The first five atom37 places (N, CA, C, CB, O) and aatype in JSON, in Angstrom:
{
  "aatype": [20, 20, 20, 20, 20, 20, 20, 20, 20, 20, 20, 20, 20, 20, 20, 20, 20, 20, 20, 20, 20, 20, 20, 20, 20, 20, 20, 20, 20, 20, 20, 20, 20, 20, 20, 20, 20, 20, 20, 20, 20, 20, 20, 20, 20, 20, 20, 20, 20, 20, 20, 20, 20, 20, 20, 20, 20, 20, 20, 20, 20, 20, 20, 20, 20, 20, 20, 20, 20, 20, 20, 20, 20, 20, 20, 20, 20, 20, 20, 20, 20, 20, 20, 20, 20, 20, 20, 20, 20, 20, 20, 20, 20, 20, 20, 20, 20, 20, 20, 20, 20, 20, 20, 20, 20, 20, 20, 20, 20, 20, 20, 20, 20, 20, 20, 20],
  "atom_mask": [
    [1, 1, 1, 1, 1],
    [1, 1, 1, 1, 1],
    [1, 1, 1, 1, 1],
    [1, 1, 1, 1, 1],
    [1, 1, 1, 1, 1],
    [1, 1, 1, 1, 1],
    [1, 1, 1, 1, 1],
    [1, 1, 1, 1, 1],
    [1, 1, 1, 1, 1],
    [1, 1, 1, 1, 1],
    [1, 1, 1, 1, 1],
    [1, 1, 1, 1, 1],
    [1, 1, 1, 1, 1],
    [1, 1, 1, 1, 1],
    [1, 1, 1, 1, 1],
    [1, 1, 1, 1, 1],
    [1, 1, 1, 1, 1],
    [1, 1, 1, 1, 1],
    [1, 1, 1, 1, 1],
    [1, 1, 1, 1, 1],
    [1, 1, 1, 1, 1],
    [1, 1, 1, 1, 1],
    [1, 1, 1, 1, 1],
    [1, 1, 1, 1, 1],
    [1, 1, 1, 1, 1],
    [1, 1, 1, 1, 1],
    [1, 1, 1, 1, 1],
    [1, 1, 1, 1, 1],
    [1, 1, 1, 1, 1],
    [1, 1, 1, 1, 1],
    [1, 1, 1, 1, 1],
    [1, 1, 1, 1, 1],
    [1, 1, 1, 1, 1],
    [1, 1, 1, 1, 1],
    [1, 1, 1, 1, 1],
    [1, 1, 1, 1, 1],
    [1, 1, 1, 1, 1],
    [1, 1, 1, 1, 1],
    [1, 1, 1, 1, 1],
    [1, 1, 1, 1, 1],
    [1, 1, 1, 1, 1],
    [1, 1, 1, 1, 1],
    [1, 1, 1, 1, 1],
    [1, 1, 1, 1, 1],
    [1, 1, 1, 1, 1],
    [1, 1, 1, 1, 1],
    [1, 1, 1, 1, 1],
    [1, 1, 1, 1, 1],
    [1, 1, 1, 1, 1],
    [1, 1, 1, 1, 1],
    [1, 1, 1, 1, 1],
    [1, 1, 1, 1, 1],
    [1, 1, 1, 1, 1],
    [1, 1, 1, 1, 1],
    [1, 1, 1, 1, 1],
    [1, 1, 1, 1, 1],
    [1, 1, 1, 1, 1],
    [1, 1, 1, 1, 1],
    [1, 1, 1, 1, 1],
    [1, 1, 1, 1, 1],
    [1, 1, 1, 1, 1],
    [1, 1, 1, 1, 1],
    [1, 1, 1, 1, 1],
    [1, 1, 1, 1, 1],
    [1, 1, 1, 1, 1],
    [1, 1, 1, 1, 1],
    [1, 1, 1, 1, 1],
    [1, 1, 1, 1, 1],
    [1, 1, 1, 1, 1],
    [1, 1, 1, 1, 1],
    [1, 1, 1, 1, 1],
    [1, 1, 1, 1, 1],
    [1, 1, 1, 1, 1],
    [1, 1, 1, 1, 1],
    [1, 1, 1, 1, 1],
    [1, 1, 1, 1, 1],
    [1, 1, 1, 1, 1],
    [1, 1, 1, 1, 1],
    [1, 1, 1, 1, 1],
    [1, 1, 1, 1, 1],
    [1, 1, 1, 1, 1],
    [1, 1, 1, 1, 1],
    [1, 1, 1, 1, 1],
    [1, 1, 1, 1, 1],
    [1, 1, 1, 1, 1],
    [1, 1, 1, 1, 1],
    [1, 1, 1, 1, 1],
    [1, 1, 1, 1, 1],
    [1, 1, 1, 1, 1],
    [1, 1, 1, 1, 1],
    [1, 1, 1, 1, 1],
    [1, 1, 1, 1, 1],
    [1, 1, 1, 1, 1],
    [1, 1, 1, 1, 1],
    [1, 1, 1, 1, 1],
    [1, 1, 1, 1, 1],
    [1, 1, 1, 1, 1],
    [1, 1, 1, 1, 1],
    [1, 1, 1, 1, 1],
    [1, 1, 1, 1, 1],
    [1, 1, 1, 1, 1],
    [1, 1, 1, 1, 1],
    [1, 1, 1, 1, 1],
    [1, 1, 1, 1, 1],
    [1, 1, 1, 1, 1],
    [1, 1, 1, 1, 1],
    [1, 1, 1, 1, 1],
    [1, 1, 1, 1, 1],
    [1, 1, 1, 1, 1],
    [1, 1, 1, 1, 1],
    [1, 1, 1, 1, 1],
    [1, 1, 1, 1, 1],
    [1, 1, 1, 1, 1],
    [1, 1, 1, 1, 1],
    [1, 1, 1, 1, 1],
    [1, 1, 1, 1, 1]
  ],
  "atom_positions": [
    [[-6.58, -0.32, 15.96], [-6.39, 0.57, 14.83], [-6.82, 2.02, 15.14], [-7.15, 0.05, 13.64], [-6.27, 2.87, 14.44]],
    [[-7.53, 2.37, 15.87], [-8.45, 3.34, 16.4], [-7.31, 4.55, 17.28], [-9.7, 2.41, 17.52], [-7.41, 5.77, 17.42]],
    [[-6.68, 3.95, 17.57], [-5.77, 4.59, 18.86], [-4.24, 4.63, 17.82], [-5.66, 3.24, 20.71], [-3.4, 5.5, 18.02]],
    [[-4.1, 3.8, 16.96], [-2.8, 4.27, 15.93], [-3.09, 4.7, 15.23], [-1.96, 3.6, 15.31], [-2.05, 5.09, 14.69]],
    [[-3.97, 5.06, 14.6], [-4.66, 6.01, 14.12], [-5.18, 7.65, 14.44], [-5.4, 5.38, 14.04], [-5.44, 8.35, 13.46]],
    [[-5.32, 8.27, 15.88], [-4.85, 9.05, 16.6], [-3.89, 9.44, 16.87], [-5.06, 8.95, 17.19], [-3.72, 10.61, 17.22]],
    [[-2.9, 8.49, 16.77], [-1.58, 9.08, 17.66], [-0.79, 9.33, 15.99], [-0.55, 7.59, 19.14], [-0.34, 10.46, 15.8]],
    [[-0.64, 8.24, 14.79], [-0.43, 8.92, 13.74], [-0.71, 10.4, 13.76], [-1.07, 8.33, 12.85], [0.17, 11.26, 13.8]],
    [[-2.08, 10.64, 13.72], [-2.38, 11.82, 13.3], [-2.01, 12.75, 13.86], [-3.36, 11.97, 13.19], [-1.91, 13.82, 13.25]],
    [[-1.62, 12.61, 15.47], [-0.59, 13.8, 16.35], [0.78, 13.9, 15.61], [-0.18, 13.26, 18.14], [1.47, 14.84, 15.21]],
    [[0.88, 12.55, 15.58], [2.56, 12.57, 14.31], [2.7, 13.13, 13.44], [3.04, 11.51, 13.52], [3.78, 13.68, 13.26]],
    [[1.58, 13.26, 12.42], [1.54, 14.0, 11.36], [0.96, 15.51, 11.88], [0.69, 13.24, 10.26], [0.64, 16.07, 10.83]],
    [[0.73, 16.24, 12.79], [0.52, 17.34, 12.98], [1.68, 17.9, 13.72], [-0.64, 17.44, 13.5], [1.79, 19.12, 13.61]],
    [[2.8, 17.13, 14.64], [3.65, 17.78, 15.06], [4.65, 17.51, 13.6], [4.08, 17.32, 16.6], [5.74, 18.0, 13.89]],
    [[4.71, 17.03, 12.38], [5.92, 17.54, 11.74], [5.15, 16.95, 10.17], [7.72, 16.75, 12.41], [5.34, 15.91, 9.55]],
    [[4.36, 17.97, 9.94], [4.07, 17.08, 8.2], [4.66, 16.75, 7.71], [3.65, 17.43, 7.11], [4.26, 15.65, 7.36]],
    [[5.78, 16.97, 7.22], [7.04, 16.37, 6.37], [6.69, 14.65, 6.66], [8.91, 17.0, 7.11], [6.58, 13.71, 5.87]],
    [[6.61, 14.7, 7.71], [6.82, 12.75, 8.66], [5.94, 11.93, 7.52], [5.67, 12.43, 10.92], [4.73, 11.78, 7.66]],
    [[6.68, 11.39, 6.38], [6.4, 10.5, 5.56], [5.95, 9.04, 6.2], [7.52, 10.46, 4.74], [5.08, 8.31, 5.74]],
    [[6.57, 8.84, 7.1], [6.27, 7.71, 7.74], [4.86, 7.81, 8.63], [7.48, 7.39, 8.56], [4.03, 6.91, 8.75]],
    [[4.81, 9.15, 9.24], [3.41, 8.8, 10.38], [2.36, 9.11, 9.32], [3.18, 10.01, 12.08], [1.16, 8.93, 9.51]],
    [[2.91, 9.6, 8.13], [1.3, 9.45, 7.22], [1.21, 7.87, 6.12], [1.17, 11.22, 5.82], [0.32, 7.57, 5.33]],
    [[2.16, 7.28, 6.37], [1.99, 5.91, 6.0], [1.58, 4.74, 7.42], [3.51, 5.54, 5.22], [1.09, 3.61, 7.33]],
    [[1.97, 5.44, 8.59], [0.99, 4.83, 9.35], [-0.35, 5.07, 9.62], [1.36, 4.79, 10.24], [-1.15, 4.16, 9.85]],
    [[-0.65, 6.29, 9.61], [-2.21, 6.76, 9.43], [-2.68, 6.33, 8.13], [-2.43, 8.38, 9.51], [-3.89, 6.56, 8.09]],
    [[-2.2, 5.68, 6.79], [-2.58, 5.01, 5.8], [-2.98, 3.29, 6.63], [-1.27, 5.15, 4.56], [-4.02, 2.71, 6.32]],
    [[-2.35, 2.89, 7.29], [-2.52, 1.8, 7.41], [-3.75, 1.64, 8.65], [-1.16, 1.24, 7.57], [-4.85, 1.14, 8.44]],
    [[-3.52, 1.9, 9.29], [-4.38, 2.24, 10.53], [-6.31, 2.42, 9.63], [-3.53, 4.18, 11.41], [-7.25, 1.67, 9.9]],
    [[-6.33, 3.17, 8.99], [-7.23, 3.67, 8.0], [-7.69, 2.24, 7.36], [-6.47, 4.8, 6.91], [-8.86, 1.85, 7.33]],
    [[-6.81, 1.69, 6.98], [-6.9, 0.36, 6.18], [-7.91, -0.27, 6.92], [-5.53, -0.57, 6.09], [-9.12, -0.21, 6.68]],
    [[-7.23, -0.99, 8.01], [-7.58, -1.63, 9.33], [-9.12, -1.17, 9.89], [-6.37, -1.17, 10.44], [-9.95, -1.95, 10.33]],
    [[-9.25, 0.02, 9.78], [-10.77, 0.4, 10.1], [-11.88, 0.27, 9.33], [-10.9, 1.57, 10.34], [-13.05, 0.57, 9.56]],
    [[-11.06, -0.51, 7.85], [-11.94, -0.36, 6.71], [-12.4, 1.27, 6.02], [-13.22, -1.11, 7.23], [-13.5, 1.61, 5.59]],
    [[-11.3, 1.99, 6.08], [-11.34, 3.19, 5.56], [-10.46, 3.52, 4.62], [-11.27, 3.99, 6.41], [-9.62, 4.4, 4.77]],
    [[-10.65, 2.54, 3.15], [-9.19, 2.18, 2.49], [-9.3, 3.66, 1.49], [-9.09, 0.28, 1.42], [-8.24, 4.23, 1.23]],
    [[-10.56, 4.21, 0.99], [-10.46, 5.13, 0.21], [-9.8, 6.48, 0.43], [-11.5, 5.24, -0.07], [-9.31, 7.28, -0.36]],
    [[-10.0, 6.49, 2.28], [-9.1, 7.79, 2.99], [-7.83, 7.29, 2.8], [-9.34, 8.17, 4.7], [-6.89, 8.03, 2.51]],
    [[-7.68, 5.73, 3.01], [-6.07, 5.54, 3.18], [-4.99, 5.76, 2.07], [-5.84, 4.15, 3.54], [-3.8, 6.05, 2.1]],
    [[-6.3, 5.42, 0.61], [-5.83, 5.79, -0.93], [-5.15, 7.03, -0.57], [-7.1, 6.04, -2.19], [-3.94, 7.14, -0.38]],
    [[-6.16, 8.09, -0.48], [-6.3, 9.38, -1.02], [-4.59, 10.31, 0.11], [-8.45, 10.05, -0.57], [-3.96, 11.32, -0.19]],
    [[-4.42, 9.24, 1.47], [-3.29, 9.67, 2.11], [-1.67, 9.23, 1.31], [-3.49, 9.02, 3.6], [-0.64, 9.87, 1.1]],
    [[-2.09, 7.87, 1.05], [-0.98, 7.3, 0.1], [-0.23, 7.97, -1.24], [-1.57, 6.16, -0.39], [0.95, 7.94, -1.55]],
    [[-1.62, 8.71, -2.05], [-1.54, 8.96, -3.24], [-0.74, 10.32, -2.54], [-2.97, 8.94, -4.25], [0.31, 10.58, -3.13]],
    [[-0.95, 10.92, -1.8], [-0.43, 12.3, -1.33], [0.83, 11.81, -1.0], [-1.21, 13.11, -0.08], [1.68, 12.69, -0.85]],
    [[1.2, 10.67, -0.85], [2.82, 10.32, 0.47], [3.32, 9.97, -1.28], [2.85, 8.27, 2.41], [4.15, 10.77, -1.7]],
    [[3.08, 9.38, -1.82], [3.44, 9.23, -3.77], [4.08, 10.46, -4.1], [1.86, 9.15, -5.02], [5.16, 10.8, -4.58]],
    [[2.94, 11.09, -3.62], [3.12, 12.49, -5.11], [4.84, 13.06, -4.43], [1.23, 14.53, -4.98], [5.81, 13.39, -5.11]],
    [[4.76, 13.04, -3.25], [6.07, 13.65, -2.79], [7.16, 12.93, -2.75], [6.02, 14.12, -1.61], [8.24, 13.5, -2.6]],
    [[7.09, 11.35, -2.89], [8.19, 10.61, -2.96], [7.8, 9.72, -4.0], [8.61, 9.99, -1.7], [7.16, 8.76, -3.55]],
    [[7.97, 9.69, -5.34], [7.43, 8.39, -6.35], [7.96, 7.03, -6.47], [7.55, 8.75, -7.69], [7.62, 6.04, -7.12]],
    [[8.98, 7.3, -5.56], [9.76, 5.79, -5.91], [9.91, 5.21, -4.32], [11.63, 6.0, -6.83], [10.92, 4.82, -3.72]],
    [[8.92, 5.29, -4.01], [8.76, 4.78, -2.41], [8.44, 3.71, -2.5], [7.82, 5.4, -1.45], [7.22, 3.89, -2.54]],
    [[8.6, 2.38, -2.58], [8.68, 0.92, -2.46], [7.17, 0.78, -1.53], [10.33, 0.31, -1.61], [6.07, 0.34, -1.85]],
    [[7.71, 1.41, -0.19], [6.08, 0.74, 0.57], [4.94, 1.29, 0.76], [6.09, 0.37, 1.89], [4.09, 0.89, 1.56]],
    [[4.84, 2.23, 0.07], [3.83, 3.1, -0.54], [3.1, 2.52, -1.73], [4.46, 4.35, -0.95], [1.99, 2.0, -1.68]],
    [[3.94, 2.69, -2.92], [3.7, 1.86, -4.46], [3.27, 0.42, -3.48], [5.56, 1.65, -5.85], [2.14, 0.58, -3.02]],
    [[3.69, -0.51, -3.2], [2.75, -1.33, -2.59], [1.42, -1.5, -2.09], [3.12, -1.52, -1.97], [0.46, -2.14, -2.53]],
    [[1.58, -0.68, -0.9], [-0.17, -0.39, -0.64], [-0.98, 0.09, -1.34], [-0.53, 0.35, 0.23], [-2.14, -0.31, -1.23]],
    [[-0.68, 1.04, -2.23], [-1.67, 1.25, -3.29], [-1.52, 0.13, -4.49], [-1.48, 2.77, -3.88], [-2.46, -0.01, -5.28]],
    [[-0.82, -0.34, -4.57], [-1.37, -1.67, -5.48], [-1.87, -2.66, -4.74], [-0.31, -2.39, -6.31], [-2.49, -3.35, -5.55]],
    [[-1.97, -3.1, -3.73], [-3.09, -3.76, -3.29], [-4.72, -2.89, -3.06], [-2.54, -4.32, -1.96], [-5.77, -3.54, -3.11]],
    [[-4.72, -1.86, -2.91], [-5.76, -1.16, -2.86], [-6.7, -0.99, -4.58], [-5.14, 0.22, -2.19], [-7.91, -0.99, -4.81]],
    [[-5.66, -0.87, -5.43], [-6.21, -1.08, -6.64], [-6.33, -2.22, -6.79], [-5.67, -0.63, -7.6], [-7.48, -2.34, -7.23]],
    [[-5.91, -3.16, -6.7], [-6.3, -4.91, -6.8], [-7.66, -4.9, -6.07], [-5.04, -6.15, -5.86], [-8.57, -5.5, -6.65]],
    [[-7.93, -4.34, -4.92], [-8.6, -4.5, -4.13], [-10.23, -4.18, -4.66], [-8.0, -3.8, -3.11], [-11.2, -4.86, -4.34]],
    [[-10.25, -2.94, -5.58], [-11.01, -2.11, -6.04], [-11.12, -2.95, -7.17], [-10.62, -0.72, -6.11], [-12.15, -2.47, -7.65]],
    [[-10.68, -4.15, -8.19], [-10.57, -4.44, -8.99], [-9.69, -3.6, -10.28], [-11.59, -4.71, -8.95], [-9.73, -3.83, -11.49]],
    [[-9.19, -2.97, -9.82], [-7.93, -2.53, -10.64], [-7.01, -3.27, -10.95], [-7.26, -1.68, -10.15], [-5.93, -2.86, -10.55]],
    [[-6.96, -4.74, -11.82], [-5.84, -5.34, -11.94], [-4.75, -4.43, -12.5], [-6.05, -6.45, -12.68], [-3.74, -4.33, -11.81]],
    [[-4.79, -3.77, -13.64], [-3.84, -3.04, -14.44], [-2.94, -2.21, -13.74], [-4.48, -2.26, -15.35], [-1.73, -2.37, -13.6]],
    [[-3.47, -1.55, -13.43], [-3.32, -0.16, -12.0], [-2.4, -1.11, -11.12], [-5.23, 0.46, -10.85], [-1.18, -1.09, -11.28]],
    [[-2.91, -1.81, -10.32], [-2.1, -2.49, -9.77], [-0.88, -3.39, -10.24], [-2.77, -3.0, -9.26], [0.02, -3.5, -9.41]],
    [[-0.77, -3.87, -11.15], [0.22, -4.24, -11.77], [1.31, -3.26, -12.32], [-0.28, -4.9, -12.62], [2.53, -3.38, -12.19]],
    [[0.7, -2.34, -12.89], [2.01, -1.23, -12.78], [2.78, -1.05, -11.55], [1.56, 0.2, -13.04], [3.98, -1.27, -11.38]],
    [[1.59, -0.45, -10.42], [2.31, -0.26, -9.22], [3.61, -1.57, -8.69], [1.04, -0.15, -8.14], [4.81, -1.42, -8.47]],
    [[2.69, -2.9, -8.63], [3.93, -3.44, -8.33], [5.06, -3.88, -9.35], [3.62, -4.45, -7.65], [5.93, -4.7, -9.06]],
    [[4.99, -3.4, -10.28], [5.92, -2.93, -11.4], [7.04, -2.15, -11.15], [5.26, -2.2, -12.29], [8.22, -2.38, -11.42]],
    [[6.45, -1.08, -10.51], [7.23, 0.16, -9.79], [8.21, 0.44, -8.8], [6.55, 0.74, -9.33], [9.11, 1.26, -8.64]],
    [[7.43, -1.07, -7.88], [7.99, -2.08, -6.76], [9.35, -2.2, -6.94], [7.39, -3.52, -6.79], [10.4, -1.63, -6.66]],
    [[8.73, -3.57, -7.76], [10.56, -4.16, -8.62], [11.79, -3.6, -9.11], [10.49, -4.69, -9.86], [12.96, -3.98, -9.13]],
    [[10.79, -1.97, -9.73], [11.43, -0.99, -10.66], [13.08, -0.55, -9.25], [9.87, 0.74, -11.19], [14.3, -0.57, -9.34]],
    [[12.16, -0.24, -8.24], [12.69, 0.25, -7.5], [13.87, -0.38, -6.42], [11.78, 0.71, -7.14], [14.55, 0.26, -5.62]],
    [[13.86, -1.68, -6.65], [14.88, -2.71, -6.58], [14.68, -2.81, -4.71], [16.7, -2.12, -7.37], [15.3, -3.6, -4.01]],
    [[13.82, -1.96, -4.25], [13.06, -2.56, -2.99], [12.2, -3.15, -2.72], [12.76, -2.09, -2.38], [11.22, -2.55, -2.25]],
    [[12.18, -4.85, -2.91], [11.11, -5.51, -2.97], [10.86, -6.41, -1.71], [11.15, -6.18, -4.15], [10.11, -7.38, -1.58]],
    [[11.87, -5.67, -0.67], [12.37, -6.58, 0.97], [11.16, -5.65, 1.85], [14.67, -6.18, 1.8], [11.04, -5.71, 3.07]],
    [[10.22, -4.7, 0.86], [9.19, -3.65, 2.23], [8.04, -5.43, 1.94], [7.98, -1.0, 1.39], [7.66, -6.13, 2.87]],
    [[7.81, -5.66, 0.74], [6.59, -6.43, 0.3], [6.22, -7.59, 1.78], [7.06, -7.39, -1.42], [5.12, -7.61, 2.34]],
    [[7.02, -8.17, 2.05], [6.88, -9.55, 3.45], [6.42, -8.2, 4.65], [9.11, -10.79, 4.08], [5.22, -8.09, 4.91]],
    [[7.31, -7.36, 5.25], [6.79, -6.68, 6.08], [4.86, -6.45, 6.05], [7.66, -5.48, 5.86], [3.96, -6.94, 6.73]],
    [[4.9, -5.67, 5.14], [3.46, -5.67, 4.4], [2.34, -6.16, 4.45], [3.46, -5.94, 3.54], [1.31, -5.52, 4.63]],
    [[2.44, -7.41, 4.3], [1.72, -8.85, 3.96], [0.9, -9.03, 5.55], [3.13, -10.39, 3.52], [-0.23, -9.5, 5.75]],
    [[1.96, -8.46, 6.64], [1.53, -8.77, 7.93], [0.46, -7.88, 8.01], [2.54, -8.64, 9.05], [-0.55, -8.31, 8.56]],
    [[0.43, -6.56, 7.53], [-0.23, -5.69, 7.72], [-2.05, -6.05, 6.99], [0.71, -4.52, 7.17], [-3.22, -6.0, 7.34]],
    [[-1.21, -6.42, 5.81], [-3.16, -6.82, 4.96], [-3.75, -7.67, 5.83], [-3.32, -7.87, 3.18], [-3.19, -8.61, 6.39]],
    [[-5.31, -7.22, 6.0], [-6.15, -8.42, 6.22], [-5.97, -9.89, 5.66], [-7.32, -8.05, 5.81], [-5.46, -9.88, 4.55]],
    [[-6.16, -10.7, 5.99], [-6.16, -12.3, 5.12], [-6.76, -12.45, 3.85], [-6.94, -13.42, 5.85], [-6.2, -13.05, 2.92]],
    [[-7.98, -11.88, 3.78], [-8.52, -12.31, 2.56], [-7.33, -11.01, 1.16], [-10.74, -11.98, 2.72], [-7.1, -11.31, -0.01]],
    [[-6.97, -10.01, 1.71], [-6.3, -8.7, 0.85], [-4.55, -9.87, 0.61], [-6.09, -6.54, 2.27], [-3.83, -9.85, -0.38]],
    [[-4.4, -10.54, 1.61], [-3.17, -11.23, 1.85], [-3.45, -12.19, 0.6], [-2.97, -11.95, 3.45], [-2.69, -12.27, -0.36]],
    [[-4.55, -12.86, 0.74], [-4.37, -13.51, -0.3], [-4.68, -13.44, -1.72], [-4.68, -14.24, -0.01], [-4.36, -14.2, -2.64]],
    [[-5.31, -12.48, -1.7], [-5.63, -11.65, -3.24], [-4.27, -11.09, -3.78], [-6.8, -10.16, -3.05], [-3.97, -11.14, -4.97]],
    [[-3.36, -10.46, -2.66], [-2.25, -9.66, -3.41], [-1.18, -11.3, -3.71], [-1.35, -8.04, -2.1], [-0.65, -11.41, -4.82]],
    [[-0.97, -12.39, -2.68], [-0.24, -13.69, -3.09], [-0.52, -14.22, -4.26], [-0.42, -14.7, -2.25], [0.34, -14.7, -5.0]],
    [[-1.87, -14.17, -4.54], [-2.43, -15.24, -5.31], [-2.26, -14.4, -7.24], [-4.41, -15.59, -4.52], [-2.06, -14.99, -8.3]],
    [[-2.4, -13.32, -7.07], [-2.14, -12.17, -8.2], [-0.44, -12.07, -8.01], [-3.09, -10.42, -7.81], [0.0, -11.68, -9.09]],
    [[0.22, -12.19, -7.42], [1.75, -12.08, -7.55], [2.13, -13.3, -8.53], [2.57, -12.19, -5.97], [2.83, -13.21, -9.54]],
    [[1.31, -14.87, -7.85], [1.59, -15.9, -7.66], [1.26, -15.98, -9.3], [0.93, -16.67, -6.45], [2.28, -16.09, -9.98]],
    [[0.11, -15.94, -9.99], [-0.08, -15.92, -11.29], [0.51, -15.18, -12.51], [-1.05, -15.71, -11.27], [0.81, -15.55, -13.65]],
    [[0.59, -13.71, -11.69], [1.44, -13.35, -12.77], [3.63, -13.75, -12.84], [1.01, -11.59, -12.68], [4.51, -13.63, -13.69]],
    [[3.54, -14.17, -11.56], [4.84, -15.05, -12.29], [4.78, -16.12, -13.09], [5.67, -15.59, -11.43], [5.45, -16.17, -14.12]],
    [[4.01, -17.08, -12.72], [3.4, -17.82, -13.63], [3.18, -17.18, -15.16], [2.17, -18.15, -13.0], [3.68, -17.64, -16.18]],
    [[2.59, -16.4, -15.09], [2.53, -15.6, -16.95], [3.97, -15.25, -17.39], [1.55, -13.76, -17.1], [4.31, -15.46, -18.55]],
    [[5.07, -14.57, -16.22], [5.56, -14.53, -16.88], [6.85, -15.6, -17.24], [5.56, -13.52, -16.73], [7.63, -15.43, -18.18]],
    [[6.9, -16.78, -16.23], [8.01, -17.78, -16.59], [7.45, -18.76, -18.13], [8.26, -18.93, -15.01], [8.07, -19.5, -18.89]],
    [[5.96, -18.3, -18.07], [5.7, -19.21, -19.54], [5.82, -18.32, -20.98], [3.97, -19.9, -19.53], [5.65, -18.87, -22.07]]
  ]
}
């Protein structure tokens, strides 16, 4: 994580625009256990694109994470909204196990709420 995390950050200095090398320097961040920098990069990659599918993702696991159920439930609200819900499996590889199964197990229930 240490070294994609570097080279992100050359990515994001040879072309800021690069939405993508600052969603890899979000993840990388993750991985080091530096989720509040990774928020605060995400919420910035948001503000410029709002209907970004794998963005709105990671920050709803990050608010789940923080105990933000609500927060997070919008976000992956936003998900669905956005009719790209094929970033979510990519994703999944990326969370730690125990974040893997907090974001399954909160997907997993609230379908459950809502098929009853």
């Amino acid at each position: 994580a240490p070294g994609v995390f570097q080279l992100a950050c050359l990515l994001v200095e040879l072309d800021t625009a690069d939405e993508t090398s600052r969603v890899l320097c979000a993840d990388a961040l993750y991985q080091m256990g530096r989720a509040e920098e990774a928020h605060r990069l995400l919420s910035l990659a948001l503000s410029r694109n709002p209907h970004r599918a794998p963005v709105l993702a990671r920050l709803a696991l990050l608010q789940l994470k923080k105990g933000f159920v609500h927060d997070g439930n919008q976000l992956l609200q936003r998900v669905i909204r956005t009719g790209d819900t094929s970033c979510l499996l990519p994703i999944m590889d990326i969370f730690k196990d125990e974040d893997r199964k907090l974001m399954q197990s909160h997907c997993h229930f609230q379908a459950l709420a809502i098929l009853k």
